[in-house]
Short mmCIF file of C-alpha atoms in Angstrom, two decimals:
data_model
loop_
_atom_site.label_atom_id
_atom_site.label_comp_id
_atom_site.label_asym_id
_atom_site.label_seq_id
_atom_site.Cartn_x
_atom_site.Cartn_y
_atom_site.Cartn_z
CA MET A 202 -29.31 24.92 4.52
CA SER A 203 -28.62 23.50 7.67
CA PRO A 204 -24.40 23.31 8.06
CA SER A 205 -23.87 20.49 7.84
CA TYR A 206 -25.95 20.07 4.77
CA ALA A 207 -23.60 23.09 3.48
CA THR A 208 -20.64 21.06 4.20
CA ALA A 209 -21.44 18.32 2.40
CA GLU A 210 -22.67 20.38 -0.80
CA LEU A 211 -19.33 22.59 -0.85
CA SER A 212 -16.98 18.92 0.19
CA GLU A 213 -18.77 17.91 -3.41
CA ARG A 214 -18.23 20.89 -4.94
CA LEU A 215 -14.39 20.88 -3.93
CA TRP A 216 -14.46 17.50 -4.85
CA GLN A 217 -15.40 17.97 -8.73
CA ALA A 218 -12.62 20.87 -9.03
CA VAL A 219 -9.82 18.80 -7.58
CA ALA A 220 -11.43 15.82 -10.24
CA ASP A 221 -11.15 18.24 -12.79
CA GLY A 222 -7.61 19.05 -12.12
CA ASP A 223 -8.55 22.53 -11.25
CA GLU A 224 -6.81 23.84 -8.59
CA HIS A 225 -7.68 27.90 -9.22
CA ARG A 226 -11.12 26.80 -9.03
CA ALA A 227 -10.94 24.20 -5.88
CA ALA A 228 -8.87 26.87 -4.07
CA GLY A 229 -11.39 29.75 -4.60
CA LEU A 230 -14.35 27.37 -3.21
CA VAL A 231 -12.31 26.55 0.13
CA HIS A 232 -11.34 30.31 0.46
CA GLN A 233 -14.52 32.30 0.07
CA ALA A 234 -16.06 29.59 2.50
CA ALA A 235 -13.55 30.63 4.96
CA ALA A 236 -14.62 34.87 4.20
CA ASP A 237 -18.11 33.87 4.82
CA GLY A 238 -17.30 32.46 8.26
CA VAL A 239 -17.33 28.64 7.89
CA ASP A 240 -14.95 27.57 10.48
CA GLU A 241 -11.09 26.32 9.61
CA GLU A 242 -11.35 23.52 11.37
CA ARG A 243 -14.76 22.27 9.79
CA LEU A 244 -13.21 23.73 6.38
CA LEU A 245 -10.32 21.04 7.05
CA LEU A 246 -12.08 18.10 8.91
CA ASP A 247 -15.85 18.51 6.88
CA VAL A 248 -14.65 19.32 3.60
CA ILE A 249 -11.63 18.80 2.51
CA ALA A 250 -10.39 15.25 4.28
CA PRO A 251 -13.58 13.53 2.57
CA VAL A 252 -12.33 14.75 -1.06
CA GLN A 253 -8.56 13.27 -0.06
CA GLU A 254 -10.72 10.02 1.02
CA LYS A 255 -12.59 9.40 -1.86
CA VAL A 256 -9.51 10.19 -4.21
CA GLY A 257 -8.07 7.07 -2.96
CA LEU A 258 -11.55 5.18 -3.29
CA GLU A 259 -11.91 6.56 -6.80
CA TRP A 260 -8.68 4.98 -7.83
CA ALA A 261 -9.21 1.50 -6.45
CA ALA A 262 -12.41 1.53 -8.29
CA ASP A 263 -10.10 2.20 -11.30
CA ARG A 264 -12.07 5.60 -11.98
CA ILE A 265 -9.30 7.48 -11.94
CA THR A 266 -5.53 7.08 -12.92
CA VAL A 267 -2.16 6.98 -10.29
CA ALA A 268 -1.36 10.47 -11.98
CA GLN A 269 -4.53 11.78 -11.35
CA GLU A 270 -4.35 10.29 -7.81
CA HIS A 271 -1.51 12.18 -7.03
CA ALA A 272 -2.28 15.68 -8.63
CA ALA A 273 -5.65 15.45 -6.73
CA THR A 274 -3.32 15.10 -3.78
CA ALA A 275 -1.19 17.76 -4.96
CA ILE A 276 -3.98 20.17 -4.90
CA ASN A 277 -5.47 19.07 -1.60
CA GLU A 278 -2.42 19.22 0.16
CA ARG A 279 -1.75 23.36 -1.16
CA ILE A 280 -4.99 24.11 -0.22
CA VAL A 281 -4.13 23.03 3.66
CA ALA A 282 -1.20 25.15 3.10
CA SER A 283 -2.48 27.96 2.04
CA LEU A 284 -5.48 28.33 4.61
CA ALA A 285 -2.57 28.07 6.85
CA HIS A 286 -0.91 30.74 5.25
CA ARG A 287 -4.15 33.63 5.55
CA ARG A 288 -4.57 32.70 8.49
CA PRO A 289 -2.47 35.16 11.07
CA THR A 290 -3.45 38.33 8.95
CA ARG A 291 -7.49 36.69 9.67
CA GLU A 292 -7.46 36.00 13.43
CA PRO A 293 -4.88 36.66 16.19
CA ARG A 294 -2.81 33.79 17.17
CA THR A 295 -4.40 31.60 19.82
CA PRO A 296 -2.03 31.37 23.05
CA ARG A 297 0.81 28.20 22.52
CA LYS A 298 -0.65 25.31 25.09
CA GLY A 299 2.10 22.95 24.64
CA ARG A 300 4.31 21.88 21.83
CA VAL A 301 4.47 18.79 20.37
CA THR A 302 6.30 16.42 17.38
CA VAL A 303 4.21 15.20 14.50
CA SER A 304 5.28 13.02 12.47
CA CYS A 305 5.10 10.28 10.20
CA ILE A 306 6.60 6.61 10.57
CA ASP A 307 9.42 5.94 8.84
CA GLY A 308 8.54 4.19 5.28
CA GLU A 309 5.53 6.04 5.53
CA TRP A 310 4.69 8.34 2.88
CA HIS A 311 0.58 8.95 3.34
CA ALA A 312 1.17 12.11 5.37
CA PHE A 313 -2.04 14.18 4.35
CA PRO A 314 -3.71 12.78 7.76
CA ALA A 315 -0.86 13.78 9.89
CA ARG A 316 -1.18 17.35 8.48
CA LEU A 317 -4.46 17.92 9.39
CA VAL A 318 -3.92 16.93 12.89
CA THR A 319 -0.76 19.40 12.49
CA GLU A 320 -3.40 22.16 11.37
CA VAL A 321 -6.02 21.61 13.60
CA LEU A 322 -3.47 21.65 16.47
CA VAL A 323 -2.15 24.92 16.00
CA LEU A 324 -5.87 26.18 15.68
CA ARG A 325 -6.20 24.98 18.88
CA GLY A 326 -2.65 26.67 20.07
CA TRP A 327 -0.56 24.06 20.23
CA GLN A 328 3.16 24.88 18.61
CA VAL A 329 3.65 21.68 16.29
CA ASP A 330 6.83 20.71 14.90
CA TYR A 331 5.26 18.87 11.99
CA LEU A 332 8.43 16.52 10.53
CA GLY A 333 6.56 15.02 7.31
CA ALA A 334 6.38 11.21 5.61
CA GLN A 335 9.20 8.68 6.51
CA THR A 336 10.75 10.35 8.75
CA PRO A 337 13.56 7.80 10.02
CA THR A 338 13.08 6.81 13.95
CA PRO A 339 16.92 7.95 15.18
CA HIS A 340 16.12 11.33 13.42
CA LEU A 341 12.76 11.65 15.13
CA VAL A 342 14.37 11.21 18.29
CA ALA A 343 17.52 13.40 17.95
CA HIS A 344 14.36 16.07 16.77
CA LEU A 345 12.68 15.18 20.14
CA HIS A 346 16.21 15.30 22.59
CA HIS A 347 16.62 18.86 20.75
CA THR A 348 13.09 20.45 21.26
CA ASP A 349 12.03 18.19 24.30
CA PRO A 350 8.15 18.55 22.84
CA ASP A 351 4.99 17.29 25.51
CA ALA A 352 4.28 14.41 23.21
CA VAL A 353 4.50 13.28 19.72
CA LEU A 354 2.00 11.96 17.58
CA LEU A 355 3.00 9.25 15.07
CA SER A 356 0.65 8.54 12.36
CA GLY A 357 0.66 5.72 10.02
CA SER A 358 -1.70 4.67 7.07
CA ILE A 359 -0.23 1.32 6.22
CA PRO A 360 -0.42 -1.57 8.63
CA THR A 361 3.46 -3.32 7.41
CA HIS A 362 4.84 0.03 8.90
CA LEU A 363 4.02 -0.92 12.35
CA PRO A 364 6.82 -2.71 13.09
CA ALA A 365 8.75 0.43 12.24
CA ALA A 366 6.36 2.33 14.53
CA HIS A 367 7.08 -0.18 17.52
CA ALA A 368 10.66 0.78 17.04
CA ALA A 369 9.87 4.22 17.04
CA ILE A 370 7.44 3.70 20.15
CA THR A 371 10.03 2.55 22.43
CA ALA A 372 13.18 4.38 21.22
CA CYS A 373 10.71 7.77 22.09
CA GLN A 374 9.30 6.40 25.28
CA ALA A 375 12.83 5.73 26.16
CA ILE A 376 13.98 9.52 25.93
CA GLY A 377 10.89 10.21 28.22
CA VAL A 378 8.66 11.67 25.64
CA PRO A 379 4.95 10.36 25.44
CA VAL A 380 3.22 8.62 22.28
CA LEU A 381 -0.15 8.98 21.02
CA ALA A 382 -0.42 6.63 18.05
CA GLY A 383 -2.71 7.69 14.91
CA GLY A 384 -3.98 6.83 11.68
CA ARG A 385 -5.63 3.58 10.44
CA ALA A 386 -2.35 1.69 10.45
CA PHE A 387 -3.09 0.90 14.06
CA GLY A 388 -6.27 -0.59 13.86
CA ARG A 389 -9.86 1.27 13.49
CA ASP A 390 -9.87 0.91 17.47
CA GLY A 391 -6.64 1.33 17.88
CA ARG A 392 -5.57 -2.16 19.33
CA HIS A 393 -2.21 -2.08 17.49
CA ALA A 394 -1.24 0.87 19.05
CA ARG A 395 -2.11 -0.36 22.52
CA ALA A 396 -0.41 -3.57 21.41
CA LEU A 397 2.62 -1.32 20.62
CA GLY A 398 2.89 0.19 23.61
CA ALA A 399 1.82 3.77 22.75
CA ASP A 400 0.67 5.91 25.55
CA GLN A 401 -2.39 6.64 23.71
CA TRP A 402 -4.51 6.04 20.78
CA ALA A 403 -6.93 8.49 18.75
CA ALA A 404 -9.01 7.77 16.08
CA ASP A 405 -9.21 11.13 14.27
CA ALA A 406 -7.81 15.08 14.68
CA ARG A 407 -10.62 15.79 16.74
CA GLY A 408 -9.43 12.97 19.08
CA ALA A 409 -6.26 13.56 19.08
CA ALA A 410 -6.64 17.17 20.34
CA ALA A 411 -9.02 15.72 23.04
CA VAL A 412 -6.30 13.67 24.22
CA LEU A 413 -3.43 16.54 24.19
CA GLN A 414 -6.04 18.69 26.05
CA ALA A 415 -6.43 16.12 28.73
CA ARG A 416 -2.73 15.75 29.02
CA LEU A 417 0.17 12.33 28.57
CA GLU A 418 1.81 12.04 31.22
CA ARG A 419 5.71 11.44 30.52
CA PRO A 420 6.75 8.19 30.79
CA GLY A 421 9.08 7.17 34.06
CA PRO A 422 12.89 6.87 33.80
CA ALA A 423 13.88 5.05 31.29
CA THR A 424 13.44 1.48 30.73
CA ILE A 425 15.33 -0.74 27.79
CA ARG A 426 11.93 -2.19 26.84
CA GLN A 427 12.54 -5.66 24.14
CA VAL A 428 10.01 -6.26 21.20
CA ALA A 429 9.21 -9.50 23.34
CA ASP A 430 7.88 -7.62 26.44
CA ASP A 431 5.05 -6.42 24.47
CA LEU A 432 4.74 -9.27 21.68
CA PRO A 433 5.52 -12.44 23.29
CA HIS A 434 4.24 -14.57 20.73
CA LEU A 435 7.14 -13.08 18.42
CA ALA A 436 9.46 -15.58 20.40
CA ASP A 437 8.44 -18.35 17.86
CA GLN A 438 10.72 -16.46 15.35
CA GLU A 439 8.03 -17.23 12.20
CA TYR A 440 7.74 -13.27 12.05
CA THR A 441 11.79 -13.27 11.43
CA MET A 442 11.73 -16.22 8.80
CA VAL A 443 8.90 -14.72 6.87
CA VAL A 444 10.98 -11.15 6.70
CA MET A 445 14.44 -13.30 5.75
CA SER A 446 12.93 -15.09 3.07
CA ARG A 447 10.88 -12.81 1.57
CA PRO A 448 12.80 -12.63 -1.87
CA ARG A 449 13.09 -16.61 -1.87
CA LEU A 450 9.24 -16.64 -1.51
CA VAL A 451 8.30 -13.97 -4.05
CA LYS A 452 10.82 -15.37 -6.85
CA GLN A 453 9.43 -19.39 -5.96
CA THR A 454 5.51 -18.14 -6.13
CA LEU A 455 5.95 -16.25 -9.68
CA ALA A 456 7.15 -19.60 -10.81
CA ASP A 457 4.44 -21.63 -9.70
CA LEU A 458 1.90 -19.11 -10.61
CA GLU A 459 3.60 -19.39 -13.85
CA SER A 460 3.49 -23.42 -13.93
CA ARG A 461 -0.42 -23.02 -12.80
CA PHE A 462 -1.45 -19.88 -15.22
CA PRO A 463 0.58 -20.57 -18.74
CA ALA A 464 -0.57 -17.60 -19.70
CA MET A 465 2.09 -15.52 -17.54
CA ARG A 466 4.47 -16.79 -19.75
CA ALA A 467 3.66 -14.62 -22.16
CA TYR A 468 3.26 -11.30 -19.75
CA THR A 469 5.68 -8.14 -20.64
CA GLU A 470 8.38 -7.83 -18.31
CA ALA A 471 6.78 -4.31 -16.99
CA GLN A 472 3.58 -6.98 -16.14
CA ARG A 473 5.58 -9.79 -14.45
CA GLU A 474 7.82 -7.16 -12.35
CA ARG A 475 4.04 -5.51 -11.18
CA THR A 476 3.16 -9.30 -10.44
CA ALA A 477 6.14 -9.82 -8.84
CA GLU A 478 5.43 -6.77 -6.42
CA ASP A 479 1.91 -7.48 -5.41
CA ILE A 480 3.09 -11.25 -4.26
CA ALA A 481 5.58 -9.15 -2.24
CA HIS A 482 2.89 -6.95 -0.91
CA ILE A 483 1.09 -10.26 0.16
CA VAL A 484 4.41 -11.32 1.82
CA ASP A 485 4.62 -7.93 3.82
CA PHE A 486 1.11 -8.17 4.99
CA LEU A 487 1.31 -11.95 6.11
CA ALA A 488 4.49 -10.85 7.99
CA THR A 489 2.71 -8.02 9.79
CA ALA A 490 -0.12 -9.95 10.88
CA LEU A 491 2.57 -12.36 12.11
CA TYR A 492 4.05 -9.60 13.93
CA VAL A 493 0.89 -8.01 15.55
CA ASP A 494 -0.59 -11.67 15.55
CA ASP A 495 -3.59 -10.27 13.86
CA SER A 496 -5.13 -11.98 11.00
CA ASP A 497 -7.89 -8.98 10.34
CA VAL A 498 -4.15 -6.89 9.07
CA PHE A 499 -4.29 -9.94 6.87
CA THR A 500 -7.74 -11.06 5.24
CA GLU A 501 -8.33 -7.00 4.91
CA PHE A 502 -5.53 -6.64 3.12
CA LEU A 503 -5.88 -9.57 0.61
CA SER A 504 -9.67 -8.43 0.35
CA TRP A 505 -8.67 -5.25 -1.02
CA THR A 506 -6.05 -6.41 -3.31
CA ALA A 507 -8.66 -8.99 -4.83
CA ASP A 508 -11.06 -6.03 -5.09
CA VAL A 509 -8.62 -3.70 -7.23
CA LEU A 510 -7.60 -6.58 -8.70
CA GLU A 511 -11.13 -7.11 -10.37
CA ALA A 512 -11.99 -3.43 -10.76
CA ARG A 513 -8.68 -3.81 -13.22
CA HIS A 514 -10.35 -6.92 -15.07
CA VAL A 515 -7.74 -8.98 -13.32
CA PRO A 516 -9.43 -12.52 -12.55
CA ALA A 517 -8.98 -12.20 -8.38
CA HIS A 518 -8.91 -16.28 -8.15
CA SER A 519 -4.84 -15.99 -8.97
CA VAL A 520 -4.52 -14.41 -5.36
CA VAL A 521 -6.03 -17.53 -4.03
CA THR A 522 -3.34 -19.88 -6.12
CA GLY A 523 -0.40 -17.55 -4.83
CA LEU A 524 -2.02 -18.13 -0.97
CA GLU A 525 -1.63 -22.31 -1.50
CA THR A 526 1.82 -21.92 -2.87
CA LEU A 527 2.89 -19.59 -0.08
CA ALA A 528 1.35 -22.51 2.30
CA ASP A 529 3.41 -24.83 0.28
CA GLN A 530 6.94 -23.12 1.09
CA LEU A 531 5.72 -22.39 4.73
CA ARG A 532 4.33 -25.32 6.12
CA GLU A 533 6.24 -25.78 8.74
CA PHE A 534 5.38 -22.67 10.37
CA PRO A 535 1.68 -22.92 12.10
CA ARG A 536 1.00 -19.77 12.44
CA THR A 537 1.78 -18.73 9.02
CA VAL A 538 -0.08 -21.45 7.46
CA ASP A 539 -3.21 -20.80 9.95
CA LEU A 540 -3.11 -17.11 8.35
CA LEU A 541 -2.28 -18.56 5.51
CA ARG A 542 -5.68 -20.46 5.66
CA SER A 543 -7.98 -17.51 6.87
CA GLY A 544 -6.61 -15.34 3.87
CA ARG A 545 -7.93 -18.10 1.44
CA ALA A 546 -11.33 -18.61 3.89
CA ALA A 547 -11.95 -15.04 3.38
CA LEU A 548 -11.53 -14.90 -0.45
CA CYS A 549 -13.42 -17.54 -1.49
CA GLY A 550 -16.25 -17.09 1.19
CA ASP A 551 -16.95 -13.63 -0.17
CA PRO A 552 -17.51 -13.30 -4.38
CA THR A 553 -19.25 -9.76 -3.84
CA ARG A 554 -16.98 -7.85 -1.93
CA PRO A 555 -17.43 -4.00 -1.85
CA VAL A 556 -14.08 -1.67 -2.68
CA PRO A 557 -12.76 -1.36 0.82
CA ASP A 558 -11.43 1.16 2.54
CA PRO A 559 -8.04 2.85 0.39
CA ASP A 560 -5.74 3.20 3.29
CA ILE A 561 -5.45 -0.62 3.88
CA HIS A 562 -2.81 -0.61 1.15
CA ALA A 563 -2.76 2.15 -1.23
#
């Protein structure tokens, strides 16, 4: 078997073990491969990472439950940790190239990608302070003051955390630490990382290692950078108004949907809460699209939401109706109305959507 084929086969076997909830078998597969000489970086990025991606896809397609998704993720996290703990007994430590901090954006719970980046950088000789999920920006900055790393790597999977990412980027740079952004929240081409002023962007762990190898220049003398300096379109205040109006928008949209779909009046309290959460997510992604001035942020999320609803036998046309009710409430905001129109067109123009990337929202 070729190395690439062997890796794909091992990944499929690992998926079967993880899907069965068999942690012992899953860990055994990975540890045996390591003992047989499979490079640890390949195990992390070409075997374990694809399994984790499939976990999200299977949940989005309603083929596994939330509990199964969480259990599978926990197994993958423990396998990654077990590889790290075995490392000193198998090979000498590589001389350190420098020190970096890896952290998730404040509010970001999806820490698995950041953990993979951390382990790859350690394998390549970096000293890494891994701060995990949802690190508040003030605590991140305090840590940087204490450690003075060569760079901070900010990880984000969900676009609604981009405003928090912007605050973190400017705060880190203000104390002279360059920022390398990564994760799908920043766009598949890194457009949002550039818009928010990050020093660099990387698509994956190998890309992040290459950027660090080339070295990031430290920011110059500290300057106070305002949000509008990076995003002048925010001067219209539409983002601020949508964020401030969020509770009212959710409440009114839920009431309008009930009047248009009488069957909703028979919903249980749990069903009503879930519907309100879905509306709140729509408003959050609408606000984020306004923040970065990118309609794709909104339309990709809407397509994802509609597909998830359809997979659960919930008519997706209710999303279109929800957009119409939001447009009625926000008709005085031209950029917002344009985004809602784009969202409606995206849903109405593609009746056979595939299930998209789970990291957009899951």
